[in-house]
XYZ file of C-alpha atoms in Angstrom:
609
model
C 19.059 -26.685 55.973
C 18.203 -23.259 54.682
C 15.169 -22.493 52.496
C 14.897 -21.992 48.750
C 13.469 -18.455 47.765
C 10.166 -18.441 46.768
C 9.000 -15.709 43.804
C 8.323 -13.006 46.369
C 11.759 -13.257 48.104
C 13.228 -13.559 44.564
C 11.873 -10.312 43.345
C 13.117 -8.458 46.884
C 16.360 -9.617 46.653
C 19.337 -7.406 46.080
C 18.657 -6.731 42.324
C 15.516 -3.998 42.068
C 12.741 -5.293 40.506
C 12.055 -4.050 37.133
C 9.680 -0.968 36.321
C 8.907 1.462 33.492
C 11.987 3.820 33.499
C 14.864 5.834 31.549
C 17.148 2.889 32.693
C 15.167 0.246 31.063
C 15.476 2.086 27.915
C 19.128 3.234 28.457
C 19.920 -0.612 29.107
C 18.264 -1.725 25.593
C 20.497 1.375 24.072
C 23.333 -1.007 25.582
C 22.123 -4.449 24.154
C 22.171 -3.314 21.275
C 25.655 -1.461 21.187
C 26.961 -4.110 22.492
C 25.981 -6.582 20.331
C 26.420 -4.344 17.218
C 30.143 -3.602 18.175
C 30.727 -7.285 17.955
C 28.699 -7.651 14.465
C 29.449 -4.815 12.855
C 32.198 -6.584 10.980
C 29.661 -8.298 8.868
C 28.400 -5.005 7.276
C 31.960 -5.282 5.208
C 31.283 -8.837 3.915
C 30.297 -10.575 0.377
C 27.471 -11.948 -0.430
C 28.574 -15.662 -1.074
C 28.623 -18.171 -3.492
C 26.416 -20.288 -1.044
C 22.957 -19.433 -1.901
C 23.748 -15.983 -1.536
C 24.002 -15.730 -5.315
C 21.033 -17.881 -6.198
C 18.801 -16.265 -3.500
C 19.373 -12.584 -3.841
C 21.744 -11.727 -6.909
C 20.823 -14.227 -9.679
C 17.362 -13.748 -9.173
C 15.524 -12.378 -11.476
C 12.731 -11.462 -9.479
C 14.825 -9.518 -7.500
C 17.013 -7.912 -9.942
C 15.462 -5.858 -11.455
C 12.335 -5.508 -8.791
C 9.373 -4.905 -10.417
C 5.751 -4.884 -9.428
C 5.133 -8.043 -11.302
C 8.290 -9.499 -9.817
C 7.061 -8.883 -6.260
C 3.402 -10.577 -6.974
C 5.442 -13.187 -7.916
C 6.576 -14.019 -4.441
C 2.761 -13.680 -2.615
C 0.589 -15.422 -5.592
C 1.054 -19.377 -5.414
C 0.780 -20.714 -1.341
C 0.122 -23.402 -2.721
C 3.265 -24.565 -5.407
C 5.432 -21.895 -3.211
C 8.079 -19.854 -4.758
C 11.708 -21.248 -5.495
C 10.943 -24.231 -2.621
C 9.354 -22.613 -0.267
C 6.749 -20.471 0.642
C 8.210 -17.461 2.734
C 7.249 -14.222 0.963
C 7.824 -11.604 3.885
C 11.558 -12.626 3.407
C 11.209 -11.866 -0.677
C 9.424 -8.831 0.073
C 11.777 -7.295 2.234
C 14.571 -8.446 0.016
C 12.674 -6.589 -2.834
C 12.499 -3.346 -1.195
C 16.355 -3.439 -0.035
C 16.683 -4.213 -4.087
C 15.644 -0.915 -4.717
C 18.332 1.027 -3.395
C 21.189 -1.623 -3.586
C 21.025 -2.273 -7.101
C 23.984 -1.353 -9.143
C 25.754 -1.777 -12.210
C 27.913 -4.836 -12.484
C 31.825 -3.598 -12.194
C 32.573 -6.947 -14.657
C 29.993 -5.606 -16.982
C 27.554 -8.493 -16.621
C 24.306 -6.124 -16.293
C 23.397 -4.945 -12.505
C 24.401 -6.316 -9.538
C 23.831 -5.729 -5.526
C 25.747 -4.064 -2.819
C 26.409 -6.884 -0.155
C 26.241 -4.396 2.758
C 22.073 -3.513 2.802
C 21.537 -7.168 2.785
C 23.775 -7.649 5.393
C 22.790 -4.649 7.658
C 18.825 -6.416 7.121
C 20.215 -9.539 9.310
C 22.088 -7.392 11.625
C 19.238 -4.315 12.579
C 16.955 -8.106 12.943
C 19.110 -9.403 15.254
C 19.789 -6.474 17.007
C 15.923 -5.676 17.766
C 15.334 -9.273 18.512
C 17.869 -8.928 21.316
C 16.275 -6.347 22.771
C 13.096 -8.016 22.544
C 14.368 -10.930 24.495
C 15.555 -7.894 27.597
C 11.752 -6.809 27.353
C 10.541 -10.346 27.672
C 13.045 -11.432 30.592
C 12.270 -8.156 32.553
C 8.736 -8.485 32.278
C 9.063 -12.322 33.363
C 12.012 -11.463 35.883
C 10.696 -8.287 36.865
C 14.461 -7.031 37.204
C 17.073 -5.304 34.903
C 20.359 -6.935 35.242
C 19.155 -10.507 35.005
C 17.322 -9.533 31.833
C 20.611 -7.245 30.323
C 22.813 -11.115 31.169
C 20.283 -12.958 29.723
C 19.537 -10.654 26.632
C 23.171 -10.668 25.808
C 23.506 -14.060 26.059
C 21.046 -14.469 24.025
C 22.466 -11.714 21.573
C 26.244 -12.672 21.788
C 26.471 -16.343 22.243
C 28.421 -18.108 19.066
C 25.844 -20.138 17.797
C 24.387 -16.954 16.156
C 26.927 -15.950 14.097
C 26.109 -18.263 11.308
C 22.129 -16.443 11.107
C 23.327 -13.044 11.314
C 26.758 -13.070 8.825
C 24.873 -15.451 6.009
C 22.855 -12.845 3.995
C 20.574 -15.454 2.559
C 19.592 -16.836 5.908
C 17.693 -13.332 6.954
C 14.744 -15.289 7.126
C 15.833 -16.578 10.553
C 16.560 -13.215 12.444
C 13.704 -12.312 11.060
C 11.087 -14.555 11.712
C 12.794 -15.082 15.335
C 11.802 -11.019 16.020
C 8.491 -11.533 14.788
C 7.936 -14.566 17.100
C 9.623 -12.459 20.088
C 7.223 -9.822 19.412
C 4.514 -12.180 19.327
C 5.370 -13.552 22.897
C 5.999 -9.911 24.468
C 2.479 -8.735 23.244
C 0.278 -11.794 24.057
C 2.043 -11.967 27.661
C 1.077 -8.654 27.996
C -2.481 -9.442 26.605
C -2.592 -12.408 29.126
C -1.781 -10.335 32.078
C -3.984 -7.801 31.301
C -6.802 -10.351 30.376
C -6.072 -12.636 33.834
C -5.913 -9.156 36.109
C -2.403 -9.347 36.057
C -1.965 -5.481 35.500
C -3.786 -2.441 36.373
C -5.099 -1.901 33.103
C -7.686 -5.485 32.921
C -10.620 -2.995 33.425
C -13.401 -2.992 31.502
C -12.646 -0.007 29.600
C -9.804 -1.417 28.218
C -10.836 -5.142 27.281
C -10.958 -3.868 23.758
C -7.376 -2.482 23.601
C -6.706 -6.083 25.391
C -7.943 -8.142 22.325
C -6.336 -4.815 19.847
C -2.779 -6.554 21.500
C -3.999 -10.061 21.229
C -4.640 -9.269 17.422
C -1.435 -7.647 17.307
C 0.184 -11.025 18.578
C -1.727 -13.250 15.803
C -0.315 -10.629 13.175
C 3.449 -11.136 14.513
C 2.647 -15.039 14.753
C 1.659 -15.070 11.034
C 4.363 -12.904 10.033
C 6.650 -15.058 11.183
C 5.391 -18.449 9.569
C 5.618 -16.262 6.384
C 9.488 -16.102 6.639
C 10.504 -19.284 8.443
C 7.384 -22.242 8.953
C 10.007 -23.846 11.341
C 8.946 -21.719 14.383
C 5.213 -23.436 14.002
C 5.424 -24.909 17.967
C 5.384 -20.696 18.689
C 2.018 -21.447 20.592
C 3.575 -24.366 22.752
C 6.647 -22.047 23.639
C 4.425 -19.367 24.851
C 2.044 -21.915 26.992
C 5.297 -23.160 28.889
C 6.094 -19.867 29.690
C 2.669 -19.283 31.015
C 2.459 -22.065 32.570
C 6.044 -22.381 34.505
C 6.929 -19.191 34.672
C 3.704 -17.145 35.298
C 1.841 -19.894 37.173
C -1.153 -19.772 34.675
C -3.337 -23.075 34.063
C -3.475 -24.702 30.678
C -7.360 -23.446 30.645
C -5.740 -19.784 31.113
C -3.899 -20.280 27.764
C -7.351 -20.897 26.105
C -6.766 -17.802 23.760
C -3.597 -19.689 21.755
C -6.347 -22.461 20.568
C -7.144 -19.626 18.336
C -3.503 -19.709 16.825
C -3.312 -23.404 15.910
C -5.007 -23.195 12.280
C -2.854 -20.755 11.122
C -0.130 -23.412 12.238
C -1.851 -26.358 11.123
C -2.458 -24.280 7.505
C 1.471 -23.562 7.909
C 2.059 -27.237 8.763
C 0.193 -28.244 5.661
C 1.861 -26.036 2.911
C 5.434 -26.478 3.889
C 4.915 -30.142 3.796
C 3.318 -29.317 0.244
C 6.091 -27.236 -0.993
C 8.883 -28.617 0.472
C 9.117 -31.955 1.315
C 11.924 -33.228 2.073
C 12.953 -35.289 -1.216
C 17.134 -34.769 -1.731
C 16.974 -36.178 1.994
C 18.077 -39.780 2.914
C 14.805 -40.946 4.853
C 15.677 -43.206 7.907
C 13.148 -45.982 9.199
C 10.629 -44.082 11.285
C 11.947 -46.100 14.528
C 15.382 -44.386 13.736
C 14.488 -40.760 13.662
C 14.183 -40.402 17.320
C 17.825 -41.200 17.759
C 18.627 -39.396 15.599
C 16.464 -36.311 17.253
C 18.208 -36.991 20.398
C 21.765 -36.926 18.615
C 20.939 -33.745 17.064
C 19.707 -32.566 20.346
C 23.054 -33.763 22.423
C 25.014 -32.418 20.191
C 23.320 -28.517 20.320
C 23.809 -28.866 23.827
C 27.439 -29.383 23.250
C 27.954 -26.344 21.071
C 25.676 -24.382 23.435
C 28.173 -25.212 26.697
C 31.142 -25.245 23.976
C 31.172 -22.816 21.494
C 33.839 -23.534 19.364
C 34.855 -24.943 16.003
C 31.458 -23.896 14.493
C 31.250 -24.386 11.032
C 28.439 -24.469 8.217
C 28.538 -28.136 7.391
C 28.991 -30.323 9.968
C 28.049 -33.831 8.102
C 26.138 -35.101 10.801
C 23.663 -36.254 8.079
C 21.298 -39.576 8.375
C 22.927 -41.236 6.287
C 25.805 -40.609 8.541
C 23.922 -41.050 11.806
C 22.823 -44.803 11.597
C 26.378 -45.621 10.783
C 27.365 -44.901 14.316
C 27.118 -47.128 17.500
C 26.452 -44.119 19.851
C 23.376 -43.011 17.946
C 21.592 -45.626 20.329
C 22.757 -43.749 23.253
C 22.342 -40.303 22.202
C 18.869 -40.132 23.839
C 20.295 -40.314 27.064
C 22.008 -36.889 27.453
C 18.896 -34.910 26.796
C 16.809 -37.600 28.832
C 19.121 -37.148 31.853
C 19.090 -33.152 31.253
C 15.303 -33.583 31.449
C 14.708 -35.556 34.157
C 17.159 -33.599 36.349
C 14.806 -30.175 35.645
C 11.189 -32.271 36.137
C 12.835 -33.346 39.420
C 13.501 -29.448 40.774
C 10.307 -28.140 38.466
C 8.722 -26.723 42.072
C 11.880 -24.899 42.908
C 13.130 -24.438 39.910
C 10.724 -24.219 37.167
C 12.793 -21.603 34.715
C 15.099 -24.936 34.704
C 12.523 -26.797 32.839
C 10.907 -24.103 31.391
C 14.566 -22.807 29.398
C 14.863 -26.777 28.307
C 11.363 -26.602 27.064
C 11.793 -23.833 25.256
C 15.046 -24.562 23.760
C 13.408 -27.809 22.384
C 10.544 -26.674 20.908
C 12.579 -23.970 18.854
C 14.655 -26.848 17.576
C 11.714 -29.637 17.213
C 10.739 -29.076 13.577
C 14.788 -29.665 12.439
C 15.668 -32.161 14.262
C 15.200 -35.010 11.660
C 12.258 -36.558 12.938
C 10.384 -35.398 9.383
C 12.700 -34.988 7.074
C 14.054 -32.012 4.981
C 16.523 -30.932 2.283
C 19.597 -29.948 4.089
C 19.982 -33.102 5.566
C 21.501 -34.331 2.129
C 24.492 -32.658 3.919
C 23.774 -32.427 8.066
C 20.677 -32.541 10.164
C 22.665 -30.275 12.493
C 23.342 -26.522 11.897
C 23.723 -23.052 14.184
C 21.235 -21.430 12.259
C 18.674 -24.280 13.655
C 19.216 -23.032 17.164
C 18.768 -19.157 16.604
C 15.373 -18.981 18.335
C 16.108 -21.927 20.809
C 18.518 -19.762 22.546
C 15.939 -17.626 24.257
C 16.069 -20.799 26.198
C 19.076 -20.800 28.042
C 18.929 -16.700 28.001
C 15.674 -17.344 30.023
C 17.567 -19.712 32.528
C 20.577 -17.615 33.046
C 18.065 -14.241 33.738
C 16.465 -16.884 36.300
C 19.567 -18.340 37.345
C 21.153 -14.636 38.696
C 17.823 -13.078 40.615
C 17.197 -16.764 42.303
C 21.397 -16.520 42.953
C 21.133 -12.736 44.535
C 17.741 -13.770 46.262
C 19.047 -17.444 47.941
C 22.478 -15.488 48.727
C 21.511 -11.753 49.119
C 24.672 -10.479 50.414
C 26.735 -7.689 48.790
C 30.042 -9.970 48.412
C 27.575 -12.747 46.443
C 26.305 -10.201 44.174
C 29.504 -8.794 43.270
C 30.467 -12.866 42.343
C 27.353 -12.959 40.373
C 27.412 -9.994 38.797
C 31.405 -10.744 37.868
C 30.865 -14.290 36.489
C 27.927 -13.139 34.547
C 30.626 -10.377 33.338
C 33.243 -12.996 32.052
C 30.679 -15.549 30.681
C 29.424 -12.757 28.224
C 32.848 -11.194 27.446
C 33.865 -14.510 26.568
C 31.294 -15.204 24.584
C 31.506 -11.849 22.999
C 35.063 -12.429 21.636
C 34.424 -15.701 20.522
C 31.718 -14.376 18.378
C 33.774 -11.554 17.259
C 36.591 -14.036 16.377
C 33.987 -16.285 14.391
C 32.602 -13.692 12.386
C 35.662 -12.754 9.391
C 35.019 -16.564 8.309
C 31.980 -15.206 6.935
C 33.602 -12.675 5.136
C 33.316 -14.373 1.343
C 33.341 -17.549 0.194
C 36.926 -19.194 -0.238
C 37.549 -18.287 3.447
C 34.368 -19.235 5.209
C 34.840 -22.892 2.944
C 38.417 -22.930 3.677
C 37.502 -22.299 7.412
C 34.693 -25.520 7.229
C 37.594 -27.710 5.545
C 39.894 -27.049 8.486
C 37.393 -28.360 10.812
C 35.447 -31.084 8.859
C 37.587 -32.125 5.660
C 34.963 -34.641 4.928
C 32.374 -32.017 4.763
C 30.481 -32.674 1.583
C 28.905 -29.402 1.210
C 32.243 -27.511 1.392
C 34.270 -29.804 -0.871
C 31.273 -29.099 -3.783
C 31.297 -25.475 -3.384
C 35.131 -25.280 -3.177
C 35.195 -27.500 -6.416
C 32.279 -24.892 -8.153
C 34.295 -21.546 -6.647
C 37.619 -23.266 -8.017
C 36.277 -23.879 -11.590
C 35.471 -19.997 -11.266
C 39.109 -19.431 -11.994
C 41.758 -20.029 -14.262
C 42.930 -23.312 -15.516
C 45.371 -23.911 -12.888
C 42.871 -24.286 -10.886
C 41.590 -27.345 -12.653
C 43.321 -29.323 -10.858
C 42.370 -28.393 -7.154
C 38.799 -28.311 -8.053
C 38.783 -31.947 -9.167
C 40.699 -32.698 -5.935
C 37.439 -31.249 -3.779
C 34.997 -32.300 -6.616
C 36.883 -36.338 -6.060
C 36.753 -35.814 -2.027
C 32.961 -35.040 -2.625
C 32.544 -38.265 -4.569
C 33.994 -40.464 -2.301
C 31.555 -38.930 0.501
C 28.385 -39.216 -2.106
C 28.976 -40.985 -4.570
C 25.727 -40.585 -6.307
C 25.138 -37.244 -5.964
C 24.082 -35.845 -9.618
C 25.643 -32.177 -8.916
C 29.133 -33.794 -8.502
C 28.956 -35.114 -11.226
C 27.527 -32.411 -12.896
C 30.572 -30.083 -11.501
C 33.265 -32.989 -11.901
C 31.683 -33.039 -16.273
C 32.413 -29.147 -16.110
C 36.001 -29.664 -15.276
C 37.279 -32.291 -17.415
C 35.551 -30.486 -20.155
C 37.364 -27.316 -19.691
C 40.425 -29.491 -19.223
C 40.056 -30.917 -22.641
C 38.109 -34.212 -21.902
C 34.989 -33.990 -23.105
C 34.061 -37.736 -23.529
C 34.684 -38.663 -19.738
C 32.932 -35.263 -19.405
C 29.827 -36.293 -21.454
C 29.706 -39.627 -19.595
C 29.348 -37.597 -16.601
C 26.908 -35.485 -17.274
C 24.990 -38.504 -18.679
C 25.209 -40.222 -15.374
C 23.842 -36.944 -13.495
C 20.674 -37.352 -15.642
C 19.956 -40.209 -14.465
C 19.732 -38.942 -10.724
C 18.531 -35.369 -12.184
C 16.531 -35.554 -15.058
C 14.797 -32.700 -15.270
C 17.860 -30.460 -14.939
C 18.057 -27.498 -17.845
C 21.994 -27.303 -16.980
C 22.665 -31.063 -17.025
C 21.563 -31.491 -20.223
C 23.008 -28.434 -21.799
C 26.065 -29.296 -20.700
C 25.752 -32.839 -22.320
C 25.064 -31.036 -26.034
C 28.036 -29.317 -25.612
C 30.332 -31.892 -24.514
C 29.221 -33.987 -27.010
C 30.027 -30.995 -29.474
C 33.448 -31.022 -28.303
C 33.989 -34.477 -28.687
C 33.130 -34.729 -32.365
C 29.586 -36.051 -31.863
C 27.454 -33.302 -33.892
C 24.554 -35.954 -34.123
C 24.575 -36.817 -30.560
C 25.141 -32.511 -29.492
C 22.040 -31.940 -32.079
C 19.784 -33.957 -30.427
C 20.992 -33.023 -27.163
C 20.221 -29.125 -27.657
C 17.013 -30.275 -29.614
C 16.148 -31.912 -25.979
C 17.258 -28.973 -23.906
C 15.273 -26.147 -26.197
C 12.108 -28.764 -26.235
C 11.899 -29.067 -22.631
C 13.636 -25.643 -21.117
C 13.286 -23.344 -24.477
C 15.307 -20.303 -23.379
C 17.610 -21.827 -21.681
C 20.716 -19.774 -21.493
C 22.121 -20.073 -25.092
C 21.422 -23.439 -26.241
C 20.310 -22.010 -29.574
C 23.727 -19.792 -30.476
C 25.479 -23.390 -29.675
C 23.026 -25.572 -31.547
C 23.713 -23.279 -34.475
C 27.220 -23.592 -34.222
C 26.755 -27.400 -34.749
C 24.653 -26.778 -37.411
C 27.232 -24.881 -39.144
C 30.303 -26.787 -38.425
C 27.958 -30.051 -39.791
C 27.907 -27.610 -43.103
C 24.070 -27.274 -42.467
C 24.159 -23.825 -43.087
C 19.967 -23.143 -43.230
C 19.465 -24.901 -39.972
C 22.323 -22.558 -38.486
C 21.385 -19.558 -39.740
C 16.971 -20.243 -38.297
C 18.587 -20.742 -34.951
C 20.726 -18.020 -35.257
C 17.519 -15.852 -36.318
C 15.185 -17.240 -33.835
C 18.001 -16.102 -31.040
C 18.107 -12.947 -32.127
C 14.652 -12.256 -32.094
C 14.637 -12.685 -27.928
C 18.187 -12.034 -27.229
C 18.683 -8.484 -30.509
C 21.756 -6.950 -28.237
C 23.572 -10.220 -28.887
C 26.455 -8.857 -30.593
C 28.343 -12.302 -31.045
C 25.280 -13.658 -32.620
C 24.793 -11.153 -34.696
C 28.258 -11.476 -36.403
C 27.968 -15.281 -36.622
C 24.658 -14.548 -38.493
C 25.999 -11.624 -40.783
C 29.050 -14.078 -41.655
C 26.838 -17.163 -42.804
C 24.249 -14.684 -44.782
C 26.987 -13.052 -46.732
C 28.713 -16.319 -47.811
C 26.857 -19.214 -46.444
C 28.899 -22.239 -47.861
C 32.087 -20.562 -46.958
C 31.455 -19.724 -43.868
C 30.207 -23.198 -43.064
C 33.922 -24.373 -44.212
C 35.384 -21.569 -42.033
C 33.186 -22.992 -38.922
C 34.792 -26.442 -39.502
């Protein structure tokens, strides 16, 4: 029986070990060319319908960005800003506003240029991947295991969805940050444990100036995406498995778990969770362990990857194999404890993978879940995981088998899995290109997908009245799979009132109040299918509401004057018509409808009707 390689043997084998040179550098050059030939695509793409719009172009804080605007994003931790509290994502956003602001072609004010916003996500992901080569050749201490795993890391499917979705920058982003934060404290740790050269006493400060450094990154990063809170645990298993530290040696990350537990705290604040369908607490771990099985699935299987893919609680406890769903990732587990001493980058990668995942996994709940616990974007980080095993897997390979013919196998199967992954990536990215296809491309896969069917219903009412039709059909599917949701019903009001029905349309929208009541749109909406229906007393008080509650919302006061006028209560009409003006003077239309009830104000009342 032949002997496993121990560390020593690994790092003699027939890959060099890893040192400060021109290569190194020349192989990041190649990370990142690589994995920018097979992104570059995206710089062409829309910004989408999905969040996209709300995020970045409809926001006013963005557009136009203004000093105020950007305060805006930093001043309340506490309430958050639009959900959340991630204002290193805003800011950046703000600064790309600058430059990518122009005028709208439709003549709707100013707009964006998709392709900054889109090359933000891409340069993010491109330094994160060579990040992950600097933190496998440091932990490898050799190139080509580090270039396989880096580009597995860069190229694998599952991070298509983070780097082609402009409004999802946040993850890319906060995932470099947090790879930055592992390079420098590793280095800090060596230095500190007399790992290096450099742990003199001389350079202890510089030591802690890197350590500091670390904290900042750490921070950073919970200010663009709290999900990546376990950061400290990741780094400990690295020291630990990997490095052969002792838990006391990772002493220094105690110092990183308030700004975690403060993280921990505000998210929870901000964002908790309510649109979610909260499973008993004895259910959540199952479905965890689903969510889990079915990442490693993807991960092994990279294919039909989609944005929605309705594996949602509500969804979960309907199925008999959510009770048996544990048992994949137990098995996985318990196979990597059992080869830990030969094999700890086994366990190590599974850790890893884990702990990126952990905070999505359903176990507290959060928003998206209305639609699927599960989602690619969840797994961006996690994947240093398996990078870190593969990097492992090759220089234990060369060093167990160090013959030329086994590292020509290696090296060629390492070859294929990336080139394979490559063009599967490459293939995956036009569905991102605007919003029909990428929700066309979810509907082939997962016609039940709730998400898609709403936002093929909304992008279908965009249109012209031949579309009516098709957008109920989604806007019906979507029912049927939630059948109280209030923005279906709020979208399915919209297009029977365009289609000429507006009393099933104000029944709607009165049924979406009941799920949504404090909803500006919902109850606009309601005043003016009333209106439309012949029920002037009922649209009255139903604008009355809206401007009471939301007072500038949109122009509620142009269409509670119109009632006004067509009721032949030509005084009212003409105050609201004034008071509209007075925040809204460019308002040409309401300018005329003002200048025509002023010059003749019972006539114009009979012209109304």
């Amino acid at each position: 029986m032949e002997r496993q390689p121990n560390s020593r043997q690994m790092q003699s084998s027939s890959f060099p070990i890893a040192a400060p040179s021109r290569r190194a550098f020349a192989l990041a050059l190649l990370i990142a060319t690589v994995t920018f030939g097979v992104f570059c695509s995206t710089l062409g793409h829309q910004l989408l319908y999905w969040d996209d719009v709300v995020s970045i172009v409809a926001n006013k804080e963005l557009n136009p960005p203004t000093l105020h605007n950007l305060a805006e994003f930093w001043r309340h931790p506490v309430d958050g800003y639009n959900r959340s509290y991630v204002p290193v994502n805003y800011t950046l956003w703000w600064l790309v506003a600058h430059f990518a602001r122009v005028p709208d072609p439709n003549g709707a004010g100013m707009t964006f240029l998709p392709a900054p916003f889109h090359a933000l996500n891409l340069t993010f992901h491109l330094i994160a991947a060579v990040l992950v080569f600097v933190l496998l050749r440091r932990l490898v201490r050799a190139d080509w295991p580090a270039v396989a795993g880096a580009l597995l890391f860069a190229l694998h499917p599952l991070q298509v969805e983070p780097v082609c979705w402009a409004s999802n920058m946040y993850t890319p982003l906060s995932g470099m940050l947090s790879l930055a934060a592992i390079v420098l404290y590793l280095r800090f740790s060596d230095a500190r444990l007399g790992g290096e050269r450099c742990a003199g006493p001389s350079r202890r400060p510089r030591q802690w100036l890197v350590m500091i450094a670390a904290v900042i990154c750490f921070t950073l990063a919970l200010l663009s995406k709290p999900t990546l809170v376990l950061l400290p645990l990741v780094i400990a298993a690295i020291e630990v498995l990997i490095n052969g530290r002792r838990l006391r040696d990772c002493a220094p990350l105690l110092a990183w778990l308030p700004i975690a537990a403060a993280d921990v705290v505000i998210t929870r604040h901000v964002h908790p969770g309510l649109s979610a369908f909260k499973p008993p607490l004895y259910v959540r771990p199952f479905i965890a362990a689903d969510a889990l099985s079915f990442y490693f699935q993807k991960l092994l299987i990279p294919v039909r990857l989609i944005t929605d893919y309705s594996r949602s609680p509500r969804w979960a406890v309907r199925q008999p194999g959510i009770w048996l769903a544990w048992m994949v990732p137990a098995a996985v587990a318990g196979v990597f404890w059992l080869v830990r001493r030969r094999a700890p980058w086994l366990l190590c990668g599974f850790i890893v993978f884990v702990l990126g995942a952990l905070p999505m996994l359903g176990l507290v709940p959060f928003d998206y879940q209305l639609y699927s616990t599960v989602a690619d974007r969840y797994v961006w980080f996690s994947m240093l995981g398996p990078a870190l095993v593969l990097a492992f897997a090759v220089q234990w390979i060369a060093a167990y088998r160090p013959q030329r013919n086994v590292r020509t196998m290696v090296t060629g199967s390492c070859c294929a899995l990336l080139a394979l992954l490559a063009f599967l990536s490459y293939a995956q990215t036009p569905y991102w290109h605007d919003t029909g296809t990428l929700l066309a491309g979810t509907l082939e896969v997962n016609p039940r997908s709730l998400m898609a069917n709403l936002e093929m219903g909304r992008l279908l009412l965009k249109g012209g009245p031949e579309q009516l039709d098709k957008a109920l059909a989604h806007l019906h599917a979507t029912e049927e799979l939630d059948p109280d949701d209030p923005w279906v019903m709020y979208e399915q009001g919209t297009a029977l009132l365009r289609k000429g029905e507006p009393v099933a349309a104000a029944e709607l929208f009165r049924r979406s109040q009941q799920f949504k009541p404090d909803e500006a749109a919902t109850q606009y909406m309601l005043g003016r299918a009333l209106a439309a229906a012949g029920d002037r007393r009922g649209a009255v008080a139903a604008f009355l509401e809206t401007l009471r509650r939301f007072p500038d919302y949109a122009d509620t006061r142009v269409k509670l004057a119109e009632v006004f006028a067509l009721a032949g209560d030509v005084r009212d009409a003409i105050a609201q018509y004034e008071q509209y003006l007075r925040a809204h003077p460019d308002s040409a239309e309401a300018r005329a409808a003002l200048s025509k009830l002023l010059s003749v104000p019972q006539q114009a009342a009979t012209d109304l009707r």
